[in-house]
């Protein structure tokens, strides 16, 4: 018998490969189609032999828990308590939220697994419905130039900002605190930290259904989810919130409460305790 070990993962890597197998050149597509099944078999092999499974978020947990003798949900985030929105900033946000054009934001990599082109489709649907909004996506990636091209083609350069990557933490925090909603179109089973950061900034998470997002808002609220890949439903949900600012304000209050339990000290203390207890 070998030494007991814990296994940690923050996304279902084999499923990410499968769902993005249409991306890239023909060699990359062929490799993805050929490897995702062996990858899942190897993932299960390692998990079955582990003494402890540390699975970041509900999406990852739901996939791997059946193969693990001791599965645990953990969170891998790097948000100090000082980055959580305070009462004064929340009041200022609520004041803006009830009267200003809707501010939509997202922070993350511009690629297929994040649904970046779906995000642009929703933005164009909102513009076609004559909704007043401002939108921004912070992040670089292979889809960024196509996103910019579609924004230019639609004539939305004055309403949609795609500045690319930033390593300025204060800029990211300001983007989330200014946002009335964080719109996301994630297409793979992962546990995006940006959704937790959004809640900690009192920005309701509005996007595609998924176990991770659903779990984050299951207790306190703070979001509104639509069917996976349904850009039309997502656009309708956003327009509904735009027309009901009191409902949106309530979601922002709920988001602040939902996000208050997530900070780096608490989540890493929880993980350390699990390792001490079971290994």
mmCIF file of C-alpha atoms in Angstrom:
data_model
loop_
_atom_site.group_PDB
_atom_site.id
_atom_site.type_symbol
_atom_site.label_atom_id
_atom_site.label_comp_id
_atom_site.label_asym_id
_atom_site.label_seq_id
_atom_site.Cartn_x
_atom_site.Cartn_y
_atom_site.Cartn_z
ATOM 1 C CA UNK A 1 0.000 0.000 0.000
ATOM 2 C CA UNK A 2 1.298 3.459 -0.879
ATOM 3 C CA UNK A 3 0.943 6.562 1.207
ATOM 4 C CA UNK A 4 -2.544 8.080 1.396
ATOM 5 C CA UNK A 5 -2.954 11.144 -0.774
ATOM 6 C CA UNK A 6 -5.469 13.856 -1.564
ATOM 7 C CA UNK A 7 -6.416 14.870 -5.072
ATOM 8 C CA UNK A 8 -7.487 18.402 -5.956
ATOM 9 C CA UNK A 9 -9.057 19.782 -9.106
ATOM 10 C CA UNK A 10 -10.979 22.911 -10.037
ATOM 11 C CA UNK A 11 -12.556 21.719 -13.278
ATOM 12 C CA UNK A 12 -13.408 18.527 -15.160
ATOM 13 C CA UNK A 13 -10.454 18.665 -17.503
ATOM 14 C CA UNK A 14 -11.513 15.819 -19.790
ATOM 15 C CA UNK A 15 -14.950 17.351 -20.296
ATOM 16 C CA UNK A 16 -13.428 20.755 -21.003
ATOM 17 C CA UNK A 17 -11.358 19.107 -23.736
ATOM 18 C CA UNK A 18 -14.427 17.315 -25.135
ATOM 19 C CA UNK A 19 -16.623 20.409 -25.251
ATOM 20 C CA UNK A 20 -13.948 22.534 -26.887
ATOM 21 C CA UNK A 21 -12.854 19.884 -29.406
ATOM 22 C CA UNK A 22 -14.177 22.052 -32.251
ATOM 23 C CA UNK A 23 -11.675 24.808 -31.466
ATOM 24 C CA UNK A 24 -8.248 25.176 -33.058
ATOM 25 C CA UNK A 25 -6.564 23.714 -36.119
ATOM 26 C CA UNK A 26 -7.232 20.188 -37.349
ATOM 27 C CA UNK A 27 -4.395 18.690 -35.295
ATOM 28 C CA UNK A 28 -5.721 20.252 -32.099
ATOM 29 C CA UNK A 29 -9.264 19.104 -32.872
ATOM 30 C CA UNK A 30 -8.092 15.569 -33.642
ATOM 31 C CA UNK A 31 -6.010 15.435 -30.466
ATOM 32 C CA UNK A 32 -8.965 16.573 -28.369
ATOM 33 C CA UNK A 33 -11.306 13.973 -29.863
ATOM 34 C CA UNK A 34 -8.715 11.244 -29.352
ATOM 35 C CA UNK A 35 -7.704 12.094 -25.789
ATOM 36 C CA UNK A 36 -10.770 13.178 -23.811
ATOM 37 C CA UNK A 37 -11.955 9.598 -23.099
ATOM 38 C CA UNK A 38 -8.540 8.317 -21.931
ATOM 39 C CA UNK A 39 -8.208 11.480 -19.852
ATOM 40 C CA UNK A 40 -11.474 10.762 -18.032
ATOM 41 C CA UNK A 41 -10.414 7.152 -17.433
ATOM 42 C CA UNK A 42 -7.136 8.344 -15.912
ATOM 43 C CA UNK A 43 -8.920 10.949 -13.789
ATOM 44 C CA UNK A 44 -11.216 8.256 -12.370
ATOM 45 C CA UNK A 45 -8.259 5.917 -11.791
ATOM 46 C CA UNK A 46 -6.413 8.489 -9.690
ATOM 47 C CA UNK A 47 -9.515 9.609 -7.800
ATOM 48 C CA UNK A 48 -10.569 6.054 -6.868
ATOM 49 C CA UNK A 49 -7.181 5.468 -5.256
ATOM 50 C CA UNK A 50 -7.087 8.727 -3.331
ATOM 51 C CA UNK A 51 -7.980 9.015 0.342
ATOM 52 C CA UNK A 52 -9.494 12.462 -0.035
ATOM 53 C CA UNK A 53 -10.993 14.387 -2.921
ATOM 54 C CA UNK A 54 -10.786 18.179 -2.752
ATOM 55 C CA UNK A 55 -13.090 19.357 -5.511
ATOM 56 C CA UNK A 56 -13.382 23.080 -6.150
ATOM 57 C CA UNK A 57 -17.055 23.889 -6.562
ATOM 58 C CA UNK A 58 -20.225 21.882 -7.088
ATOM 59 C CA UNK A 59 -19.699 21.274 -10.813
ATOM 60 C CA UNK A 60 -16.436 19.441 -10.217
ATOM 61 C CA UNK A 61 -17.752 17.724 -7.096
ATOM 62 C CA UNK A 62 -20.836 16.328 -8.840
ATOM 63 C CA UNK A 63 -18.708 14.786 -11.590
ATOM 64 C CA UNK A 64 -15.984 13.213 -9.475
ATOM 65 C CA UNK A 65 -17.714 12.399 -6.159
ATOM 66 C CA UNK A 66 -19.093 9.015 -7.360
ATOM 67 C CA UNK A 67 -15.521 7.786 -7.867
ATOM 68 C CA UNK A 68 -14.082 9.059 -4.578
ATOM 69 C CA UNK A 69 -14.222 7.424 -1.156
ATOM 70 C CA UNK A 70 -14.203 10.797 0.638
ATOM 71 C CA UNK A 71 -15.246 13.670 -1.635
ATOM 72 C CA UNK A 72 -15.312 17.209 -0.250
ATOM 73 C CA UNK A 73 -16.325 20.540 -1.773
ATOM 74 C CA UNK A 74 -13.658 23.211 -1.344
ATOM 75 C CA UNK A 75 -13.047 26.616 -2.874
ATOM 76 C CA UNK A 76 -9.793 27.952 -4.278
ATOM 77 C CA UNK A 77 -10.021 31.723 -4.175
ATOM 78 C CA UNK A 78 -7.687 34.596 -3.393
ATOM 79 C CA UNK A 79 -10.037 37.278 -2.087
ATOM 80 C CA UNK A 80 -9.000 38.936 1.175
ATOM 81 C CA UNK A 81 -11.769 40.145 3.431
ATOM 82 C CA UNK A 82 -10.679 43.694 2.642
ATOM 83 C CA UNK A 83 -11.773 43.210 -0.988
ATOM 84 C CA UNK A 84 -15.394 42.573 -0.012
ATOM 85 C CA UNK A 85 -17.707 45.488 -0.658
ATOM 86 C CA UNK A 86 -18.392 47.580 2.444
ATOM 87 C CA UNK A 87 -21.661 49.203 3.500
ATOM 88 C CA UNK A 88 -20.872 52.624 2.045
ATOM 89 C CA UNK A 89 -19.806 51.223 -1.328
ATOM 90 C CA UNK A 90 -22.908 49.030 -1.402
ATOM 91 C CA UNK A 91 -25.149 52.046 -0.784
ATOM 92 C CA UNK A 92 -23.418 53.926 -3.608
ATOM 93 C CA UNK A 93 -23.855 50.951 -5.904
ATOM 94 C CA UNK A 94 -27.550 50.636 -5.106
ATOM 95 C CA UNK A 95 -28.046 54.343 -5.789
ATOM 96 C CA UNK A 96 -26.469 53.937 -9.238
ATOM 97 C CA UNK A 97 -28.284 50.711 -9.922
ATOM 98 C CA UNK A 98 -31.781 52.165 -9.643
ATOM 99 C CA UNK A 99 -31.225 55.089 -12.024
ATOM 100 C CA UNK A 100 -28.245 54.641 -14.371
ATOM 101 C CA UNK A 101 -27.982 52.702 -17.654
ATOM 102 C CA UNK A 102 -27.370 49.038 -16.873
ATOM 103 C CA UNK A 103 -23.677 48.283 -16.364
ATOM 104 C CA UNK A 104 -22.727 44.795 -17.532
ATOM 105 C CA UNK A 105 -19.305 43.277 -16.865
ATOM 106 C CA UNK A 106 -17.275 40.103 -17.075
ATOM 107 C CA UNK A 107 -13.718 39.292 -16.011
ATOM 108 C CA UNK A 108 -11.991 36.291 -17.541
ATOM 109 C CA UNK A 109 -10.285 34.731 -20.524
ATOM 110 C CA UNK A 110 -11.837 35.396 -23.934
ATOM 111 C CA UNK A 111 -12.142 31.868 -25.260
ATOM 112 C CA UNK A 112 -14.655 29.202 -26.233
ATOM 113 C CA UNK A 113 -15.044 27.630 -22.795
ATOM 114 C CA UNK A 114 -16.053 31.019 -21.377
ATOM 115 C CA UNK A 115 -18.658 31.468 -24.122
ATOM 116 C CA UNK A 116 -17.156 34.773 -25.202
ATOM 117 C CA UNK A 117 -18.946 34.883 -28.555
ATOM 118 C CA UNK A 118 -22.248 33.978 -26.873
ATOM 119 C CA UNK A 119 -21.612 36.957 -24.596
ATOM 120 C CA UNK A 120 -21.300 39.217 -27.637
ATOM 121 C CA UNK A 121 -24.471 37.704 -29.125
ATOM 122 C CA UNK A 122 -26.405 38.600 -25.972
ATOM 123 C CA UNK A 123 -24.977 42.127 -26.065
ATOM 124 C CA UNK A 124 -26.135 42.520 -29.674
ATOM 125 C CA UNK A 125 -29.593 41.204 -28.721
ATOM 126 C CA UNK A 126 -29.850 43.825 -25.978
ATOM 127 C CA UNK A 127 -28.824 46.560 -28.393
ATOM 128 C CA UNK A 128 -31.369 45.346 -30.960
ATOM 129 C CA UNK A 129 -34.046 45.668 -28.263
ATOM 130 C CA UNK A 130 -33.042 49.328 -27.713
ATOM 131 C CA UNK A 131 -31.909 48.689 -24.157
ATOM 132 C CA UNK A 132 -29.639 51.338 -22.649
ATOM 133 C CA UNK A 133 -26.473 49.749 -21.255
ATOM 134 C CA UNK A 134 -22.702 49.871 -20.942
ATOM 135 C CA UNK A 135 -20.689 46.647 -21.081
ATOM 136 C CA UNK A 136 -17.077 45.656 -20.487
ATOM 137 C CA UNK A 137 -15.071 42.420 -20.637
ATOM 138 C CA UNK A 138 -11.665 42.410 -18.938
ATOM 139 C CA UNK A 139 -9.443 39.634 -20.239
ATOM 140 C CA UNK A 140 -7.360 38.427 -23.151
ATOM 141 C CA UNK A 141 -7.639 35.262 -25.205
ATOM 142 C CA UNK A 142 -8.007 33.758 -28.674
ATOM 143 C CA UNK A 143 -11.538 35.126 -29.176
ATOM 144 C CA UNK A 144 -10.743 38.727 -28.287
ATOM 145 C CA UNK A 145 -10.124 39.969 -31.832
ATOM 146 C CA UNK A 146 -13.317 38.310 -33.101
ATOM 147 C CA UNK A 147 -15.232 39.890 -30.219
ATOM 148 C CA UNK A 148 -13.845 43.301 -31.131
ATOM 149 C CA UNK A 149 -14.661 42.756 -34.806
ATOM 150 C CA UNK A 150 -18.286 41.886 -34.001
ATOM 151 C CA UNK A 151 -18.634 44.913 -31.729
ATOM 152 C CA UNK A 152 -17.293 47.159 -34.491
ATOM 153 C CA UNK A 153 -19.532 45.558 -37.114
ATOM 154 C CA UNK A 154 -22.559 46.153 -34.883
ATOM 155 C CA UNK A 155 -21.528 49.766 -34.265
ATOM 156 C CA UNK A 156 -21.335 49.287 -30.500
ATOM 157 C CA UNK A 157 -17.834 50.625 -29.834
ATOM 158 C CA UNK A 158 -19.175 53.429 -27.642
ATOM 159 C CA UNK A 159 -21.128 50.985 -25.463
ATOM 160 C CA UNK A 160 -18.908 47.901 -25.268
ATOM 161 C CA UNK A 161 -15.334 48.026 -23.965
ATOM 162 C CA UNK A 162 -12.902 45.157 -24.571
ATOM 163 C CA UNK A 163 -9.581 46.433 -23.210
ATOM 164 C CA UNK A 164 -7.930 43.028 -22.911
ATOM 165 C CA UNK A 165 -5.785 41.717 -20.081
ATOM 166 C CA UNK A 166 -4.979 43.688 -16.955
ATOM 167 C CA UNK A 167 -2.848 42.641 -14.002
ATOM 168 C CA UNK A 168 -4.030 45.606 -11.955
ATOM 169 C CA UNK A 169 -6.094 44.107 -9.152
ATOM 170 C CA UNK A 170 -7.627 47.481 -8.309
ATOM 171 C CA UNK A 171 -8.909 47.815 -11.883
ATOM 172 C CA UNK A 172 -10.559 44.392 -11.708
ATOM 173 C CA UNK A 173 -12.118 45.231 -8.355
ATOM 174 C CA UNK A 174 -13.428 48.550 -9.655
ATOM 175 C CA UNK A 175 -14.949 46.831 -12.696
ATOM 176 C CA UNK A 176 -16.852 44.384 -10.490
ATOM 177 C CA UNK A 177 -17.947 47.001 -7.964
ATOM 178 C CA UNK A 178 -19.201 49.286 -10.721
ATOM 179 C CA UNK A 179 -21.092 46.449 -12.424
ATOM 180 C CA UNK A 180 -24.838 46.171 -11.916
ATOM 181 C CA UNK A 181 -24.613 42.571 -13.132
ATOM 182 C CA UNK A 182 -21.870 40.147 -14.123
ATOM 183 C CA UNK A 183 -23.041 38.324 -17.232
ATOM 184 C CA UNK A 184 -21.397 34.961 -17.925
ATOM 185 C CA UNK A 185 -21.774 32.302 -20.620
ATOM 186 C CA UNK A 186 -19.600 29.457 -19.311
ATOM 187 C CA UNK A 187 -19.919 26.309 -21.401
ATOM 188 C CA UNK A 188 -17.754 23.778 -19.575
ATOM 189 C CA UNK A 189 -17.890 22.178 -16.101
ATOM 190 C CA UNK A 190 -15.559 24.446 -14.170
ATOM 191 C CA UNK A 191 -15.663 26.612 -11.071
ATOM 192 C CA UNK A 192 -14.846 30.171 -12.157
ATOM 193 C CA UNK A 193 -13.492 32.257 -9.297
ATOM 194 C CA UNK A 194 -14.766 35.375 -11.023
ATOM 195 C CA UNK A 195 -18.329 34.505 -10.008
ATOM 196 C CA UNK A 196 -17.350 34.460 -6.340
ATOM 197 C CA UNK A 197 -15.512 37.749 -6.804
ATOM 198 C CA UNK A 198 -18.656 39.178 -8.399
ATOM 199 C CA UNK A 199 -20.802 38.199 -5.421
ATOM 200 C CA UNK A 200 -18.232 39.661 -3.025
ATOM 201 C CA UNK A 201 -18.622 42.911 -4.985
ATOM 202 C CA UNK A 202 -22.446 42.810 -4.767
ATOM 203 C CA UNK A 203 -22.717 42.167 -8.508
ATOM 204 C CA UNK A 204 -25.523 39.674 -9.219
ATOM 205 C CA UNK A 205 -24.374 36.783 -11.410
ATOM 206 C CA UNK A 206 -26.602 36.434 -14.477
ATOM 207 C CA UNK A 207 -25.794 33.696 -16.958
ATOM 208 C CA UNK A 208 -25.998 30.071 -17.982
ATOM 209 C CA UNK A 209 -27.248 27.342 -15.669
ATOM 210 C CA UNK A 210 -24.551 25.216 -14.037
ATOM 211 C CA UNK A 211 -24.023 23.375 -10.774
ATOM 212 C CA UNK A 212 -21.312 25.773 -9.592
ATOM 213 C CA UNK A 213 -23.304 28.949 -10.175
ATOM 214 C CA UNK A 214 -26.491 27.362 -8.839
ATOM 215 C CA UNK A 215 -24.738 26.306 -5.636
ATOM 216 C CA UNK A 216 -23.301 29.791 -5.067
ATOM 217 C CA UNK A 217 -26.751 31.396 -5.021
ATOM 218 C CA UNK A 218 -28.779 28.496 -3.585
ATOM 219 C CA UNK A 219 -28.804 29.748 0.010
ATOM 220 C CA UNK A 220 -28.903 33.543 -0.197
ATOM 221 C CA UNK A 221 -29.800 34.324 -3.822
ATOM 222 C CA UNK A 222 -27.870 36.900 -5.781
ATOM 223 C CA UNK A 223 -28.263 35.699 -9.336
ATOM 224 C CA UNK A 224 -30.500 34.640 -12.198
ATOM 225 C CA UNK A 225 -29.719 31.670 -14.448
ATOM 226 C CA UNK A 226 -30.896 30.649 -17.912
ATOM 227 C CA UNK A 227 -30.552 27.524 -20.021
ATOM 228 C CA UNK A 228 -27.103 26.504 -21.197
ATOM 229 C CA UNK A 229 -26.418 28.094 -24.570
ATOM 230 C CA UNK A 230 -29.754 29.941 -24.684
ATOM 231 C CA UNK A 231 -28.629 33.453 -25.585
ATOM 232 C CA UNK A 232 -32.208 34.571 -26.216
ATOM 233 C CA UNK A 233 -33.370 33.578 -22.725
ATOM 234 C CA UNK A 234 -30.331 35.201 -21.163
ATOM 235 C CA UNK A 235 -31.041 38.440 -23.012
ATOM 236 C CA UNK A 236 -34.688 38.319 -21.881
ATOM 237 C CA UNK A 237 -33.637 37.806 -18.260
ATOM 238 C CA UNK A 238 -31.357 40.828 -18.432
ATOM 239 C CA UNK A 239 -34.067 42.978 -19.999
ATOM 240 C CA UNK A 240 -36.460 41.881 -17.252
ATOM 241 C CA UNK A 241 -33.993 43.016 -14.593
ATOM 242 C CA UNK A 242 -33.372 46.256 -16.457
ATOM 243 C CA UNK A 243 -37.105 46.961 -16.340
ATOM 244 C CA UNK A 244 -37.400 46.016 -12.653
ATOM 245 C CA UNK A 245 -34.622 47.863 -10.869
ATOM 246 C CA UNK A 246 -36.070 47.101 -7.435
ATOM 247 C CA UNK A 247 -35.702 43.406 -8.173
ATOM 248 C CA UNK A 248 -32.169 44.029 -9.400
ATOM 249 C CA UNK A 249 -31.357 45.986 -6.232
ATOM 250 C CA UNK A 250 -32.609 43.067 -4.163
ATOM 251 C CA UNK A 251 -30.363 40.694 -6.114
ATOM 252 C CA UNK A 252 -27.406 42.995 -5.418
ATOM 253 C CA UNK A 253 -28.120 42.906 -1.685
ATOM 254 C CA UNK A 254 -28.419 39.124 -1.837
ATOM 255 C CA UNK A 255 -25.167 38.885 -3.786
ATOM 256 C CA UNK A 256 -23.318 40.814 -1.088
ATOM 257 C CA UNK A 257 -24.603 38.392 1.554
ATOM 258 C CA UNK A 258 -23.863 35.316 -0.572
ATOM 259 C CA UNK A 259 -20.322 36.511 -1.228
ATOM 260 C CA UNK A 260 -19.567 37.415 2.375
ATOM 261 C CA UNK A 261 -18.673 33.831 3.329
ATOM 262 C CA UNK A 262 -15.918 33.531 0.722
ATOM 263 C CA UNK A 263 -12.469 34.838 1.584
ATOM 264 C CA UNK A 264 -9.023 33.307 1.216
ATOM 265 C CA UNK A 265 -8.379 32.864 4.929
ATOM 266 C CA UNK A 266 -11.625 30.983 5.558
ATOM 267 C CA UNK A 267 -11.483 28.691 2.524
ATOM 268 C CA UNK A 268 -7.835 27.702 2.999
ATOM 269 C CA UNK A 269 -8.383 27.077 6.701
ATOM 270 C CA UNK A 270 -11.222 24.746 5.692
ATOM 271 C CA UNK A 271 -8.994 22.892 3.230
ATOM 272 C CA UNK A 272 -6.174 22.533 5.771
ATOM 273 C CA UNK A 273 -8.592 21.128 8.330
ATOM 274 C CA UNK A 274 -9.799 18.498 5.856
ATOM 275 C CA UNK A 275 -6.219 17.452 5.101
ATOM 276 C CA UNK A 276 -5.337 17.253 8.815
ATOM 277 C CA UNK A 277 -8.451 15.224 9.556
ATOM 278 C CA UNK A 278 -8.317 12.689 6.744
ATOM 279 C CA UNK A 279 -4.644 12.248 5.824
#
